[in-house]
């Protein structure tokens, strides 16, 4: 009981100071780019990405933030198909390689068109443990493993 109380207190305090950021293609959100939102976010912040195709490659850079389409906040799973992160054949689409923990979430996207000479054209995870949910990983090419590469990682994958 003595160990649980401080942990719960830390979680409660950190959740009081978390922020919800929005990413929208039409410019009406807080950001137009997912990477810009990640760069500005603090740990435990949530980044809600509205439908559209985002041509970018994102790196969580050690930030334990939640990034998700409208699926993340309870909308229909079909938003996964209309909220797309497209690497435009310019490297790995999503990278986790800076000790991200299970508190780091990626939820409700189609990840596509990654191209890299290392393993993991769609998602590359090295020495990190992010939580990946409700993802569709398609059309990604790499030297060895095209879709998802987990290297020294303990990630949670669901749906």
Tab-separated table of N, CA, C and O in Angstrom, residues 43-97:
chain	number	residue	atom	x	y	z
A	43	UNK	N	5.687	15.141	-21.924
A	43	UNK	CA	5.264	13.800	-21.558
A	43	UNK	C	3.846	13.826	-20.984
A	43	UNK	O	3.468	14.764	-20.284
A	44	UNK	N	3.092	12.801	-21.337
A	44	UNK	CA	1.696	12.594	-20.941
A	44	UNK	C	0.700	13.461	-21.710
A	44	UNK	O	-0.499	13.361	-21.486
A	45	UNK	N	1.163	14.311	-22.632
A	45	UNK	CA	0.240	15.052	-23.490
A	45	UNK	C	-0.384	14.097	-24.502
A	45	UNK	O	0.188	13.051	-24.821
A	46	UNK	N	-1.539	14.469	-25.016
A	46	UNK	CA	-2.212	13.713	-26.067
A	46	UNK	C	-2.282	14.565	-27.324
A	46	UNK	O	-2.595	15.753	-27.265
A	47	UNK	N	-1.985	13.922	-28.454
A	47	UNK	CA	-2.040	14.595	-29.747
A	47	UNK	C	-3.107	13.900	-30.566
A	47	UNK	O	-2.978	12.715	-30.882
A	48	UNK	N	-4.165	14.624	-30.874
A	48	UNK	CA	-5.293	14.071	-31.618
A	48	UNK	C	-5.174	14.541	-33.062
A	48	UNK	O	-5.172	15.741	-33.341
A	49	UNK	N	-5.071	13.564	-33.966
A	49	UNK	CA	-4.852	13.849	-35.379
A	49	UNK	C	-6.161	13.611	-36.134
A	49	UNK	O	-6.724	12.521	-36.080
A	50	UNK	N	-6.613	14.621	-36.833
A	50	UNK	CA	-7.860	14.527	-37.592
A	50	UNK	C	-7.611	13.875	-38.949
A	50	UNK	O	-6.476	13.844	-39.432
A	51	UNK	N	-8.651	13.356	-39.576
A	51	UNK	CA	-8.491	12.631	-40.848
A	51	UNK	C	-7.765	13.438	-41.911
A	51	UNK	O	-7.875	14.660	-41.981
A	52	UNK	N	-7.013	12.700	-42.734
A	52	UNK	CA	-6.245	13.279	-43.826
A	52	UNK	C	-4.995	12.447	-44.043
A	52	UNK	O	-4.704	11.538	-43.275
A	53	UNK	N	-4.264	12.765	-45.087
A	53	UNK	CA	-2.991	12.103	-45.352
A	53	UNK	C	-1.878	13.076	-44.993
A	53	UNK	O	-1.793	14.174	-45.543
A	54	UNK	N	-1.040	12.665	-44.062
A	54	UNK	CA	0.062	13.476	-43.564
A	54	UNK	C	1.350	12.897	-44.149
A	54	UNK	O	1.750	11.789	-43.797
A	55	UNK	N	1.975	13.622	-45.062
A	55	UNK	CA	3.203	13.182	-45.712
A	55	UNK	C	4.378	13.598	-44.835
A	55	UNK	O	4.869	14.729	-44.934
A	56	UNK	N	4.780	12.705	-43.961
A	56	UNK	CA	5.884	13.008	-43.059
A	56	UNK	C	6.425	11.731	-42.430
A	56	UNK	O	5.815	10.674	-42.515
A	57	UNK	N	7.574	11.851	-41.845
A	57	UNK	CA	8.211	10.789	-41.090
A	57	UNK	C	8.315	11.316	-39.674
A	57	UNK	O	8.805	12.432	-39.474
A	58	UNK	N	7.841	10.533	-38.711
A	58	UNK	CA	7.808	11.052	-37.342
A	58	UNK	C	8.721	10.243	-36.427
A	58	UNK	O	8.912	9.049	-36.612
A	59	UNK	N	9.289	10.943	-35.445
A	59	UNK	CA	10.151	10.343	-34.449
A	59	UNK	C	9.678	10.870	-33.097
A	59	UNK	O	9.574	12.086	-32.907
A	60	UNK	N	9.396	9.959	-32.179
A	60	UNK	CA	8.895	10.370	-30.872
A	60	UNK	C	9.982	10.992	-29.996
A	60	UNK	O	9.671	11.642	-29.000
A	61	UNK	N	11.245	10.817	-30.345
A	61	UNK	CA	12.366	11.473	-29.665
A	61	UNK	C	12.339	11.329	-28.144
A	61	UNK	O	12.661	12.268	-27.409
A	62	UNK	N	11.925	10.161	-27.659
A	62	UNK	CA	11.924	9.898	-26.229
A	62	UNK	C	10.757	10.481	-25.460
A	62	UNK	O	10.699	10.364	-24.236
A	63	UNK	N	9.810	11.086	-26.148
A	63	UNK	CA	8.661	11.681	-25.463
A	63	UNK	C	7.551	10.637	-25.290
A	63	UNK	O	7.156	9.973	-26.237
A	64	UNK	N	7.062	10.515	-24.087
A	64	UNK	CA	5.984	9.581	-23.787
A	64	UNK	C	4.650	10.287	-23.932
A	64	UNK	O	4.008	10.674	-22.956
A	65	UNK	N	4.275	10.495	-25.182
A	65	UNK	CA	3.022	11.160	-25.518
A	65	UNK	C	2.106	10.159	-26.218
A	65	UNK	O	2.556	9.133	-26.725
A	66	UNK	N	0.837	10.453	-26.251
A	66	UNK	CA	-0.138	9.644	-26.975
A	66	UNK	C	-0.486	10.362	-28.265
A	66	UNK	O	-0.923	11.514	-28.237
A	67	UNK	N	-0.289	9.683	-29.386
A	67	UNK	CA	-0.616	10.240	-30.696
A	67	UNK	C	-1.643	9.329	-31.319
A	67	UNK	O	-1.411	8.126	-31.475
A	68	UNK	N	-2.803	9.884	-31.658
A	68	UNK	CA	-3.839	9.036	-32.217
A	68	UNK	C	-4.821	9.782	-33.082
A	68	UNK	O	-4.990	11.000	-32.966
A	69	UNK	N	-5.459	9.019	-33.957
A	69	UNK	CA	-6.559	9.562	-34.751
A	69	UNK	C	-7.777	9.663	-33.837
A	69	UNK	O	-7.694	9.432	-32.623
A	70	UNK	N	-8.915	9.952	-34.419
A	70	UNK	CA	-10.144	10.035	-33.632
A	70	UNK	C	-10.507	8.698	-32.993
A	70	UNK	O	-11.285	8.657	-32.038
A	71	UNK	N	-9.916	7.605	-33.459
A	71	UNK	CA	-10.103	6.291	-32.842
A	71	UNK	C	-9.689	6.337	-31.374
A	71	UNK	O	-10.321	5.741	-30.510
A	72	UNK	N	-8.620	7.082	-31.082
A	72	UNK	CA	-8.069	7.148	-29.730
A	72	UNK	C	-9.058	7.740	-28.732
A	72	UNK	O	-9.017	7.410	-27.550
A	73	UNK	N	-9.951	8.586	-29.187
A	73	UNK	CA	-10.890	9.227	-28.256
A	73	UNK	C	-12.295	8.663	-28.407
A	73	UNK	O	-13.275	9.324	-28.095
A	74	UNK	N	-12.370	7.415	-28.898
A	74	UNK	CA	-13.643	6.709	-28.882
A	74	UNK	C	-14.436	6.682	-30.166
A	74	UNK	O	-15.539	6.152	-30.197
A	75	UNK	N	-13.911	7.257	-31.220
A	75	UNK	CA	-14.628	7.217	-32.492
A	75	UNK	C	-14.437	5.872	-33.171
A	75	UNK	O	-13.584	5.077	-32.787
A	76	UNK	N	-15.175	5.640	-34.203
A	76	UNK	CA	-15.182	4.379	-34.943
A	76	UNK	C	-13.803	4.018	-35.490
A	76	UNK	O	-13.053	4.888	-35.920
A	77	UNK	N	-13.502	2.718	-35.503
A	77	UNK	CA	-12.224	2.210	-36.000
A	77	UNK	C	-11.979	2.594	-37.459
A	77	UNK	O	-10.840	2.625	-37.912
A	78	UNK	N	-13.028	2.940	-38.186
A	78	UNK	CA	-12.862	3.294	-39.603
A	78	UNK	C	-12.008	4.554	-39.788
A	78	UNK	O	-11.462	4.776	-40.867
A	79	UNK	N	-11.844	5.367	-38.752
A	79	UNK	CA	-10.970	6.545	-38.860
A	79	UNK	C	-9.511	6.145	-39.076
A	79	UNK	O	-8.712	6.940	-39.533
A	80	UNK	N	-9.181	4.892	-38.764
A	80	UNK	CA	-7.830	4.389	-39.032
A	80	UNK	C	-7.530	4.447	-40.533
A	80	UNK	O	-6.417	4.757	-40.941
A	81	UNK	N	-8.549	4.182	-41.356
A	81	UNK	CA	-8.354	4.166	-42.807
A	81	UNK	C	-8.305	5.560	-43.427
A	81	UNK	O	-7.778	5.731	-44.524
A	82	UNK	N	-8.822	6.543	-42.732
A	82	UNK	CA	-8.839	7.901	-43.298
A	82	UNK	C	-7.836	8.839	-42.627
A	82	UNK	O	-7.771	10.020	-42.961
A	83	UNK	N	-7.059	8.307	-41.682
A	83	UNK	CA	-6.013	9.098	-41.035
A	83	UNK	C	-4.701	8.376	-41.313
A	83	UNK	O	-4.399	7.351	-40.714
A	84	UNK	N	-3.943	8.921	-42.259
A	84	UNK	CA	-2.810	8.215	-42.849
A	84	UNK	C	-1.521	8.996	-42.621
A	84	UNK	O	-1.468	10.206	-42.854
A	85	UNK	N	-0.488	8.274	-42.174
A	85	UNK	CA	0.858	8.847	-42.133
A	85	UNK	C	1.613	8.184	-43.273
A	85	UNK	O	1.827	6.974	-43.273
A	86	UNK	N	1.979	8.978	-44.270
A	86	UNK	CA	2.610	8.488	-45.495
A	86	UNK	C	4.056	8.967	-45.528
A	86	UNK	O	4.317	10.166	-45.577
A	87	UNK	N	4.990	8.011	-45.514
A	87	UNK	CA	6.410	8.350	-45.503
A	87	UNK	C	6.940	8.824	-46.835
A	87	UNK	O	8.101	9.230	-46.935
A	88	UNK	N	6.117	8.780	-47.880
A	88	UNK	CA	6.486	9.286	-49.207
A	88	UNK	C	7.813	8.695	-49.707
A	88	UNK	O	8.595	9.372	-50.356
A	89	UNK	N	8.061	7.425	-49.317
A	89	UNK	CA	9.284	6.696	-49.724
A	89	UNK	C	10.554	7.447	-49.322
A	89	UNK	O	11.549	7.454	-50.023
A	90	UNK	N	10.481	8.108	-48.156
A	90	UNK	CA	11.598	8.935	-47.694
A	90	UNK	C	12.040	8.505	-46.288
A	90	UNK	O	12.105	9.313	-45.383
A	91	UNK	N	12.295	7.210	-46.089
A	91	UNK	CA	12.743	6.717	-44.788
A	91	UNK	C	11.639	6.005	-44.038
A	91	UNK	O	10.529	5.821	-44.542
A	92	UNK	N	11.951	5.588	-42.820
A	92	UNK	CA	10.972	4.934	-41.948
A	92	UNK	C	9.888	5.940	-41.594
A	92	UNK	O	10.171	7.096	-41.291
A	93	UNK	N	8.638	5.476	-41.574
A	93	UNK	CA	7.517	6.384	-41.312
A	93	UNK	C	7.462	6.800	-39.841
A	93	UNK	O	7.342	7.979	-39.533
A	94	UNK	N	7.559	5.822	-38.907
A	94	UNK	CA	7.455	6.115	-37.472
A	94	UNK	C	8.643	5.479	-36.750
A	94	UNK	O	8.904	4.287	-36.915
A	95	UNK	N	9.344	6.277	-35.929
A	95	UNK	CA	10.528	5.794	-35.221
A	95	UNK	C	10.368	5.997	-33.712
A	95	UNK	O	10.011	7.075	-33.250
A	96	UNK	N	10.665	4.918	-32.985
A	96	UNK	CA	10.786	4.944	-31.522
A	96	UNK	C	12.174	4.385	-31.220
A	96	UNK	O	12.414	3.196	-31.406
A	97	UNK	N	13.105	5.193	-30.744
A	97	UNK	CA	14.451	4.694	-30.464
A	97	UNK	C	15.138	5.437	-29.326
A	97	UNK	O	16.356	5.434	-29.217
